Each structure stands twice: as C-alpha cells, then as structure tokens.
C-alpha cells in the first residue's frame, strides 16, 4: 500500500514494536481502545489480542476498504468497529467512558490530538501514542517546560517509554520516533472551567516573548504575577507555579 504524504502516513512495519506498544499501554481485557489511523493494521492486530474491543478510525478510504477485508472476522464478531473519517471532525463524546487511546499518529496532527483528547469532556483513561521523539522528550522532561509540556502535564502524567528507529516505518520518516504514555488523566488540577481557561491564558502569555522575563510578559498582558521571581523565564516555572497563578 502506497503511503499518502498528504495524510502524513508512515506505516509501522514491525510486529514486535506493535506488541511492545500494546504492552506499555497496560490494557485490561475489559478495555475499549480507540485507535487513530490503523493504516495496514499492524497495531490493530496486537490491540485485538488484549482489549475487549477496538474502535478504529481511518481517514484513507483505500486503506479503510482493505482493513474491512483483512479484519472481516473481527468486525463480524464486533471485536472491531471500523469507521472511515477524519479525526479532526470525529465526535469524541461518542466513545464509551473510560476508553484508552492507542495510536501511531500523523506527526502534523500531534498537538491537535493532545488538545482534543485532554481538553474534551470525555477524556481517555490513558493515552499511548507513537510520536516524534523530540516531542516526546520535550513533554516528558522535568526541566525547561514548554506550552506543550505544561498543557499535557496539567491533565496527566507523561512518560517516554521507548524510542523507535525510523527504519521501523515505511516510508521511513526523517526523524526518530518514541512511544509516549499519559496516565492518571483527569481535571483534578482545575476546580472550575474558568480556572482551566485562565491557566491556558497565563501560559500562552508567559511564553509569548522568549527573551523577556516571565513577569514582564504577564504584566504586559495585564495578568497576575504572584510570587514569581524577578529573573525567572517562562520555561523555568513548574506546573504547580502556573497552577497557583491560575487559582488566584
């Protein structure tokens, strides 16, 4: 099957890596899994071995038709629910409560997928995503935060599980990949939706001008600065310090 550049397709070709992804996702036999872009079905096969049910969304119609043939038995048994569509217009509220998200996602949609699934009312119980290694490292590190890392950590606990070499895909991407898990997903850090909204306003303003100290960025935006040190930059502040500001 020829990969389509417009859909950011890089097919995972190693069954052993697919198996390892499913292992780190720690699925229980009662879990319903949502998979974005099953592609050739390499990861889907492994998910079906461990999950109660897999709901898979494929944007490529040719692949969708091929998957219907390849997994006809699992579809008939209702172990697999296959849908043709674009994740950007998918209704997340249609997924069963407590579902797990496991996917090899197109790199150009990474930020959007994090936002969609962490900010939705129907959050997944866990997320296990194959993403660009650099992105996984930026999210999972404990120092020098970014808007992306703080946006993820506000809702859950990220962990870089393992790296995946570019040769594991066809076509091979120009960069290495990594599997990132996000566990303990909830809204516990926010007591109201207003607090949640304020948190994002604060971090976007704080990171607006990298060369300025964070206090200056916040003051320029008419936002509170709390006990932030004079010479601190936005990347130096911890998640808790941003949350404290959002609570004020």
PDB file of C-alpha atoms in Angstrom:
ATOM      1  CA  UNK A   1       0.000   0.000   0.000  1.00  0.00           C
ATOM      2  CA  UNK A   2       1.428   3.354  -1.097  1.00  0.00           C
ATOM      3  CA  UNK A   3       1.658   5.939   1.712  1.00  0.00           C
ATOM      4  CA  UNK A   4      -0.031   9.283   1.094  1.00  0.00           C
ATOM      5  CA  UNK A   5       2.110  12.294   2.045  1.00  0.00           C
ATOM      6  CA  UNK A   6      -0.989  14.481   2.440  1.00  0.00           C
ATOM      7  CA  UNK A   7      -2.175  12.230   5.302  1.00  0.00           C
ATOM      8  CA  UNK A   8       1.251  12.076   6.973  1.00  0.00           C
ATOM      9  CA  UNK A   9       1.324   8.296   6.604  1.00  0.00           C
ATOM     10  CA  UNK A  10       4.288   6.312   7.921  1.00  0.00           C
ATOM     11  CA  UNK A  11       3.229   2.696   8.343  1.00  0.00           C
ATOM     12  CA  UNK A  12       4.647   0.746  11.279  1.00  0.00           C
ATOM     13  CA  UNK A  13       6.077  -2.452   9.772  1.00  0.00           C
ATOM     14  CA  UNK A  14       7.427  -4.289  12.839  1.00  0.00           C
ATOM     15  CA  UNK A  15       5.043  -6.599  14.710  1.00  0.00           C
ATOM     16  CA  UNK A  16       7.452  -6.753  17.684  1.00  0.00           C
ATOM     17  CA  UNK A  17       7.291  -2.973  18.142  1.00  0.00           C
ATOM     18  CA  UNK A  18       3.483  -3.037  17.820  1.00  0.00           C
ATOM     19  CA  UNK A  19       3.408  -5.711  20.525  1.00  0.00           C
ATOM     20  CA  UNK A  20       5.635  -3.608  22.781  1.00  0.00           C
ATOM     21  CA  UNK A  21       3.400  -0.543  22.311  1.00  0.00           C
ATOM     22  CA  UNK A  22       0.402  -2.574  23.438  1.00  0.00           C
ATOM     23  CA  UNK A  23       2.350  -3.947  26.436  1.00  0.00           C
ATOM     24  CA  UNK A  24       3.285  -0.470  27.729  1.00  0.00           C
ATOM     25  CA  UNK A  25      -0.319   0.691  27.243  1.00  0.00           C
ATOM     26  CA  UNK A  26      -1.225  -1.777  30.061  1.00  0.00           C
ATOM     27  CA  UNK A  27      -4.671  -2.584  28.694  1.00  0.00           C
ATOM     28  CA  UNK A  28      -7.051  -4.718  30.712  1.00  0.00           C
ATOM     29  CA  UNK A  29      -9.253  -7.340  28.992  1.00  0.00           C
ATOM     30  CA  UNK A  30     -12.254  -5.086  29.752  1.00  0.00           C
ATOM     31  CA  UNK A  31     -10.848  -2.017  27.996  1.00  0.00           C
ATOM     32  CA  UNK A  32     -12.267  -0.500  24.839  1.00  0.00           C
ATOM     33  CA  UNK A  33      -9.473   1.014  22.759  1.00  0.00           C
ATOM     34  CA  UNK A  34      -9.742   3.871  20.296  1.00  0.00           C
ATOM     35  CA  UNK A  35      -7.121   3.754  17.533  1.00  0.00           C
ATOM     36  CA  UNK A  36      -6.494   6.677  15.170  1.00  0.00           C
ATOM     37  CA  UNK A  37      -5.241   5.688  11.717  1.00  0.00           C
ATOM     38  CA  UNK A  38      -4.881   1.891  11.836  1.00  0.00           C
ATOM     39  CA  UNK A  39      -3.163   2.019   8.430  1.00  0.00           C
ATOM     40  CA  UNK A  40      -2.132  -1.517   7.484  1.00  0.00           C
ATOM     41  CA  UNK A  41      -3.489  -2.922  10.767  1.00  0.00           C
ATOM     42  CA  UNK A  42      -0.146  -3.847  12.351  1.00  0.00           C
ATOM     43  CA  UNK A  43      -1.003  -2.244  15.714  1.00  0.00           C
ATOM     44  CA  UNK A  44      -4.700  -3.164  15.408  1.00  0.00           C
ATOM     45  CA  UNK A  45      -3.850  -6.888  15.395  1.00  0.00           C
ATOM     46  CA  UNK A  46      -1.960  -6.597  18.676  1.00  0.00           C
ATOM     47  CA  UNK A  47      -4.671  -4.445  20.272  1.00  0.00           C
ATOM     48  CA  UNK A  48      -7.332  -7.025  19.400  1.00  0.00           C
ATOM     49  CA  UNK A  49      -5.378  -9.672  21.336  1.00  0.00           C
ATOM     50  CA  UNK A  50      -5.570  -7.693  24.590  1.00  0.00           C
ATOM     51  CA  UNK A  51      -8.570  -5.369  24.502  1.00  0.00           C
ATOM     52  CA  UNK A  52     -12.264  -6.080  24.876  1.00  0.00           C
ATOM     53  CA  UNK A  53     -12.973  -4.076  21.723  1.00  0.00           C
ATOM     54  CA  UNK A  54     -11.132  -1.806  19.283  1.00  0.00           C
ATOM     55  CA  UNK A  55     -12.771   1.222  17.660  1.00  0.00           C
ATOM     56  CA  UNK A  56     -10.567   2.320  14.750  1.00  0.00           C
ATOM     57  CA  UNK A  57     -10.860   5.459  12.624  1.00  0.00           C
ATOM     58  CA  UNK A  58      -9.163   5.514   9.207  1.00  0.00           C
ATOM     59  CA  UNK A  59      -9.054   8.631   7.009  1.00  0.00           C
ATOM     60  CA  UNK A  60      -7.730   6.869   3.884  1.00  0.00           C
ATOM     61  CA  UNK A  61     -10.653   5.269   2.019  1.00  0.00           C
ATOM     62  CA  UNK A  62      -8.471   2.737   0.160  1.00  0.00           C
ATOM     63  CA  UNK A  63      -6.984   1.537   3.450  1.00  0.00           C
ATOM     64  CA  UNK A  64     -10.418   1.523   5.071  1.00  0.00           C
ATOM     65  CA  UNK A  65     -11.709  -0.860   2.377  1.00  0.00           C
ATOM     66  CA  UNK A  66      -8.628  -3.103   2.698  1.00  0.00           C
ATOM     67  CA  UNK A  67      -8.981  -3.193   6.511  1.00  0.00           C
ATOM     68  CA  UNK A  68     -12.633  -4.211   6.152  1.00  0.00           C
ATOM     69  CA  UNK A  69     -11.474  -7.247   4.150  1.00  0.00           C
ATOM     70  CA  UNK A  70      -8.453  -8.088   6.344  1.00  0.00           C
ATOM     71  CA  UNK A  71     -10.462  -7.864   9.583  1.00  0.00           C
ATOM     72  CA  UNK A  72     -13.826  -9.135   8.305  1.00  0.00           C
ATOM     73  CA  UNK A  73     -13.967 -11.822  11.003  1.00  0.00           C
ATOM     74  CA  UNK A  74     -13.232  -9.401  13.902  1.00  0.00           C
ATOM     75  CA  UNK A  75     -15.775  -6.911  12.521  1.00  0.00           C
ATOM     76  CA  UNK A  76     -18.407  -9.662  12.283  1.00  0.00           C
ATOM     77  CA  UNK A  77     -17.667 -10.672  15.883  1.00  0.00           C
ATOM     78  CA  UNK A  78     -17.982  -6.996  16.914  1.00  0.00           C
ATOM     79  CA  UNK A  79     -14.485  -7.042  18.381  1.00  0.00           C
ATOM     80  CA  UNK A  80     -13.533  -4.335  15.873  1.00  0.00           C
ATOM     81  CA  UNK A  81     -15.587  -1.295  14.902  1.00  0.00           C
ATOM     82  CA  UNK A  82     -14.050   0.310  11.829  1.00  0.00           C
ATOM     83  CA  UNK A  83     -15.023   3.808  10.697  1.00  0.00           C
ATOM     84  CA  UNK A  84     -13.925   5.944   7.759  1.00  0.00           C
ATOM     85  CA  UNK A  85     -13.342   9.567   8.752  1.00  0.00           C
ATOM     86  CA  UNK A  86     -11.026  12.376   9.807  1.00  0.00           C
ATOM     87  CA  UNK A  87     -10.024  12.626  13.480  1.00  0.00           C
ATOM     88  CA  UNK A  88     -10.420  16.417  13.329  1.00  0.00           C
ATOM     89  CA  UNK A  89     -14.176  16.060  12.777  1.00  0.00           C
ATOM     90  CA  UNK A  90     -14.685  12.965  14.936  1.00  0.00           C
ATOM     91  CA  UNK A  91     -17.146  13.153  17.844  1.00  0.00           C
ATOM     92  CA  UNK A  92     -15.129  12.102  20.918  1.00  0.00           C
ATOM     93  CA  UNK A  93     -18.279  12.088  23.040  1.00  0.00           C
ATOM     94  CA  UNK A  94     -19.440   9.025  21.065  1.00  0.00           C
ATOM     95  CA  UNK A  95     -16.672   6.911  22.636  1.00  0.00           C
ATOM     96  CA  UNK A  96     -17.513   4.815  25.729  1.00  0.00           C
ATOM     97  CA  UNK A  97     -16.432   6.227  29.091  1.00  0.00           C
ATOM     98  CA  UNK A  98     -13.015   5.050  30.256  1.00  0.00           C
ATOM     99  CA  UNK A  99     -11.704   4.166  26.789  1.00  0.00           C
ATOM    100  CA  UNK A 100      -7.940   4.033  26.157  1.00  0.00           C
ATOM    101  CA  UNK A 101      -6.348   5.888  23.238  1.00  0.00           C
ATOM    102  CA  UNK A 102      -3.546   3.945  21.489  1.00  0.00           C
ATOM    103  CA  UNK A 103      -2.231   5.102  18.107  1.00  0.00           C
ATOM    104  CA  UNK A 104       0.575   5.764  15.663  1.00  0.00           C
ATOM    105  CA  UNK A 105      -0.493   9.313  14.811  1.00  0.00           C
ATOM    106  CA  UNK A 106       0.432  11.595  11.888  1.00  0.00           C
ATOM    107  CA  UNK A 107       3.139  13.944  13.224  1.00  0.00           C
ATOM    108  CA  UNK A 108       1.485  17.064  11.815  1.00  0.00           C
ATOM    109  CA  UNK A 109      -1.595  16.422  13.989  1.00  0.00           C
ATOM    110  CA  UNK A 110       0.277  15.721  17.250  1.00  0.00           C
ATOM    111  CA  UNK A 111      -0.536  18.993  19.053  1.00  0.00           C
ATOM    112  CA  UNK A 112      -4.132  18.936  17.872  1.00  0.00           C
ATOM    113  CA  UNK A 113      -4.658  15.349  19.062  1.00  0.00           C
ATOM    114  CA  UNK A 114      -3.236  16.139  22.518  1.00  0.00           C
ATOM    115  CA  UNK A 115      -5.566  19.134  22.795  1.00  0.00           C
ATOM    116  CA  UNK A 116      -8.640  17.277  21.526  1.00  0.00           C
ATOM    117  CA  UNK A 117      -8.313  14.333  23.903  1.00  0.00           C
ATOM    118  CA  UNK A 118      -7.026  16.086  27.035  1.00  0.00           C
ATOM    119  CA  UNK A 119      -9.427  19.030  26.890  1.00  0.00           C
ATOM    120  CA  UNK A 120     -12.555  17.041  25.948  1.00  0.00           C
ATOM    121  CA  UNK A 121     -15.249  16.244  28.496  1.00  0.00           C
ATOM    122  CA  UNK A 122     -14.828  12.562  27.560  1.00  0.00           C
ATOM    123  CA  UNK A 123     -11.130  12.146  28.391  1.00  0.00           C
ATOM    124  CA  UNK A 124      -9.443   8.762  27.794  1.00  0.00           C
ATOM    125  CA  UNK A 125      -8.288   6.779  30.847  1.00  0.00           C
ATOM    126  CA  UNK A 126      -4.794   6.585  29.302  1.00  0.00           C
ATOM    127  CA  UNK A 127      -3.053   7.669  26.096  1.00  0.00           C
ATOM    128  CA  UNK A 128      -0.276   5.699  24.385  1.00  0.00           C
ATOM    129  CA  UNK A 129       0.990   7.490  21.300  1.00  0.00           C
ATOM    130  CA  UNK A 130       3.780   6.937  18.814  1.00  0.00           C
ATOM    131  CA  UNK A 131       5.094  10.457  18.199  1.00  0.00           C
ATOM    132  CA  UNK A 132       8.219  12.299  17.083  1.00  0.00           C
ATOM    133  CA  UNK A 133      10.988  11.507  19.581  1.00  0.00           C
ATOM    134  CA  UNK A 134      11.849  15.176  20.081  1.00  0.00           C
ATOM    135  CA  UNK A 135       8.217  15.931  21.001  1.00  0.00           C
ATOM    136  CA  UNK A 136       8.067  13.010  23.459  1.00  0.00           C
ATOM    137  CA  UNK A 137      11.307  14.197  25.103  1.00  0.00           C
ATOM    138  CA  UNK A 138      10.027  17.767  25.375  1.00  0.00           C
ATOM    139  CA  UNK A 139       6.781  16.637  27.027  1.00  0.00           C
ATOM    140  CA  UNK A 140       8.300  14.094  29.429  1.00  0.00           C
ATOM    141  CA  UNK A 141      11.275  16.117  30.704  1.00  0.00           C
ATOM    142  CA  UNK A 142      11.238  17.671  34.156  1.00  0.00           C
ATOM    143  CA  UNK A 143      13.160  20.864  33.361  1.00  0.00           C
ATOM    144  CA  UNK A 144      12.683  23.657  30.839  1.00  0.00           C
ATOM    145  CA  UNK A 145       8.943  23.405  30.339  1.00  0.00           C
ATOM    146  CA  UNK A 146       7.096  24.478  27.179  1.00  0.00           C
ATOM    147  CA  UNK A 147       3.470  25.322  26.420  1.00  0.00           C
ATOM    148  CA  UNK A 148       3.068  21.775  25.104  1.00  0.00           C
ATOM    149  CA  UNK A 149       4.615  20.025  28.117  1.00  0.00           C
ATOM    150  CA  UNK A 150       2.594  22.108  30.594  1.00  0.00           C
ATOM    151  CA  UNK A 151      -0.615  21.568  28.588  1.00  0.00           C
ATOM    152  CA  UNK A 152      -0.117  17.805  28.854  1.00  0.00           C
ATOM    153  CA  UNK A 153       1.057  17.715  32.487  1.00  0.00           C
ATOM    154  CA  UNK A 154      -1.931  19.793  33.595  1.00  0.00           C
ATOM    155  CA  UNK A 155      -4.115  16.760  32.798  1.00  0.00           C
ATOM    156  CA  UNK A 156      -1.914  13.707  33.327  1.00  0.00           C
ATOM    157  CA  UNK A 157       1.482  12.098  33.894  1.00  0.00           C
ATOM    158  CA  UNK A 158       3.567  11.715  30.720  1.00  0.00           C
ATOM    159  CA  UNK A 159       6.348   9.167  30.347  1.00  0.00           C
ATOM    160  CA  UNK A 160       8.666   8.414  27.442  1.00  0.00           C
ATOM    161  CA  UNK A 161       8.508   4.608  27.272  1.00  0.00           C
ATOM    162  CA  UNK A 162      10.953   3.735  24.476  1.00  0.00           C
ATOM    163  CA  UNK A 163      12.410   5.006  21.210  1.00  0.00           C
ATOM    164  CA  UNK A 164      11.504   3.646  17.789  1.00  0.00           C
ATOM    165  CA  UNK A 165      14.054   3.936  14.948  1.00  0.00           C
ATOM    166  CA  UNK A 166      12.947   5.488  11.667  1.00  0.00           C
ATOM    167  CA  UNK A 167      13.687   2.204   9.881  1.00  0.00           C
ATOM    168  CA  UNK A 168      10.686   0.600  11.621  1.00  0.00           C
ATOM    169  CA  UNK A 169       8.353   2.507   9.284  1.00  0.00           C
ATOM    170  CA  UNK A 170       7.544   2.523   5.606  1.00  0.00           C
ATOM    171  CA  UNK A 171       8.255   5.038   4.254  1.00  0.00           C
ATOM    172  CA  UNK A 172      10.915   5.900   6.838  1.00  0.00           C
ATOM    173  CA  UNK A 173      10.295   9.344   8.386  1.00  0.00           C
ATOM    174  CA  UNK A 174      13.161  11.850   8.535  1.00  0.00           C
ATOM    175  CA  UNK A 175      13.227  11.687  12.337  1.00  0.00           C
ATOM    176  CA  UNK A 176      13.215   9.034  15.071  1.00  0.00           C
ATOM    177  CA  UNK A 177      10.033   8.312  16.985  1.00  0.00           C
ATOM    178  CA  UNK A 178       9.156   7.381  20.553  1.00  0.00           C
ATOM    179  CA  UNK A 179       6.227   5.944  22.459  1.00  0.00           C
ATOM    180  CA  UNK A 180       4.753   8.355  24.997  1.00  0.00           C
ATOM    181  CA  UNK A 181       2.215   7.285  27.608  1.00  0.00           C
ATOM    182  CA  UNK A 182      -0.003   9.649  29.584  1.00  0.00           C
ATOM    183  CA  UNK A 183      -1.611   8.166  32.696  1.00  0.00           C
ATOM    184  CA  UNK A 184      -3.723   9.492  35.598  1.00  0.00           C
ATOM    185  CA  UNK A 185      -5.706  11.639  33.158  1.00  0.00           C
ATOM    186  CA  UNK A 186      -8.200  13.909  34.909  1.00  0.00           C
ATOM    187  CA  UNK A 187      -9.244  17.510  35.552  1.00  0.00           C
ATOM    188  CA  UNK A 188      -8.227  17.395  39.210  1.00  0.00           C
ATOM    189  CA  UNK A 189      -5.923  20.395  38.814  1.00  0.00           C
ATOM    190  CA  UNK A 190      -8.866  22.631  37.958  1.00  0.00           C
ATOM    191  CA  UNK A 191     -11.804  23.233  40.284  1.00  0.00           C
ATOM    192  CA  UNK A 192     -13.736  25.203  37.622  1.00  0.00           C
ATOM    193  CA  UNK A 193     -13.739  25.598  33.842  1.00  0.00           C
ATOM    194  CA  UNK A 194     -12.826  29.278  34.402  1.00  0.00           C
ATOM    195  CA  UNK A 195      -9.650  28.188  36.241  1.00  0.00           C
ATOM    196  CA  UNK A 196      -8.807  25.843  33.360  1.00  0.00           C
ATOM    197  CA  UNK A 197      -9.308  28.661  30.852  1.00  0.00           C
ATOM    198  CA  UNK A 198      -7.161  31.056  32.926  1.00  0.00           C
ATOM    199  CA  UNK A 199      -4.314  28.504  33.117  1.00  0.00           C
ATOM    200  CA  UNK A 200      -4.027  28.429  29.315  1.00  0.00           C
ATOM    201  CA  UNK A 201      -4.259  32.226  29.018  1.00  0.00           C
ATOM    202  CA  UNK A 202      -1.409  32.513  31.549  1.00  0.00           C
ATOM    203  CA  UNK A 203       0.969  30.036  29.930  1.00  0.00           C
ATOM    204  CA  UNK A 204       0.387  31.457  26.429  1.00  0.00           C
ATOM    205  CA  UNK A 205       1.094  34.973  27.703  1.00  0.00           C
ATOM    206  CA  UNK A 206       4.065  33.812  29.791  1.00  0.00           C
ATOM    207  CA  UNK A 207       5.754  32.188  26.790  1.00  0.00           C
ATOM    208  CA  UNK A 208       4.798  34.970  24.337  1.00  0.00           C
ATOM    209  CA  UNK A 209       8.237  36.623  24.203  1.00  0.00           C
ATOM    210  CA  UNK A 210      11.046  34.199  24.951  1.00  0.00           C
ATOM    211  CA  UNK A 211      13.642  36.911  25.556  1.00  0.00           C
ATOM    212  CA  UNK A 212      11.628  38.674  28.237  1.00  0.00           C
ATOM    213  CA  UNK A 213      11.357  37.535  31.837  1.00  0.00           C
ATOM    214  CA  UNK A 214       8.012  35.930  32.574  1.00  0.00           C
ATOM    215  CA  UNK A 215       6.884  38.677  34.978  1.00  0.00           C
ATOM    216  CA  UNK A 216       7.219  41.259  32.206  1.00  0.00           C
ATOM    217  CA  UNK A 217       5.239  39.087  29.761  1.00  0.00           C
ATOM    218  CA  UNK A 218       2.417  38.657  32.271  1.00  0.00           C
ATOM    219  CA  UNK A 219       2.369  42.323  33.332  1.00  0.00           C
ATOM    220  CA  UNK A 220       2.253  43.380  29.646  1.00  0.00           C
ATOM    221  CA  UNK A 221      -0.844  41.185  29.256  1.00  0.00           C
ATOM    222  CA  UNK A 222      -2.471  42.576  32.417  1.00  0.00           C
ATOM    223  CA  UNK A 223      -2.185  39.238  34.224  1.00  0.00           C
ATOM    224  CA  UNK A 224      -1.202  38.426  37.847  1.00  0.00           C
ATOM    225  CA  UNK A 225       2.444  37.618  38.619  1.00  0.00           C
ATOM    226  CA  UNK A 226       2.096  36.239  42.162  1.00  0.00           C
ATOM    227  CA  UNK A 227       5.406  35.221  43.768  1.00  0.00           C
ATOM    228  CA  UNK A 228       7.283  34.644  40.512  1.00  0.00           C
ATOM    229  CA  UNK A 229      10.984  35.568  40.904  1.00  0.00           C
ATOM    230  CA  UNK A 230      12.094  38.711  39.045  1.00  0.00           C
ATOM    231  CA  UNK A 231      14.594  36.966  36.768  1.00  0.00           C
ATOM    232  CA  UNK A 232      12.614  33.791  36.014  1.00  0.00           C
ATOM    233  CA  UNK A 233      11.827  32.807  32.445  1.00  0.00           C
ATOM    234  CA  UNK A 234       8.595  31.017  31.494  1.00  0.00           C
ATOM    235  CA  UNK A 235      10.396  27.692  30.921  1.00  0.00           C
ATOM    236  CA  UNK A 236      11.800  27.776  34.488  1.00  0.00           C
ATOM    237  CA  UNK A 237       8.406  27.752  36.213  1.00  0.00           C
ATOM    238  CA  UNK A 238       6.960  24.424  37.335  1.00  0.00           C
ATOM    239  CA  UNK A 239       3.448  23.241  36.579  1.00  0.00           C
ATOM    240  CA  UNK A 240       2.481  23.926  40.198  1.00  0.00           C
ATOM    241  CA  UNK A 241       3.605  27.564  39.971  1.00  0.00           C
ATOM    242  CA  UNK A 242       1.428  28.088  36.881  1.00  0.00           C
ATOM    243  CA  UNK A 243      -1.497  26.367  38.579  1.00  0.00           C
ATOM    244  CA  UNK A 244      -1.085  28.565  41.670  1.00  0.00           C
ATOM    245  CA  UNK A 245      -1.305  31.629  39.436  1.00  0.00           C
ATOM    246  CA  UNK A 246      -4.442  30.264  37.733  1.00  0.00           C
ATOM    247  CA  UNK A 247      -6.031  29.708  41.172  1.00  0.00           C
ATOM    248  CA  UNK A 248      -5.519  33.345  42.217  1.00  0.00           C
TER     249      UNK A 248
END
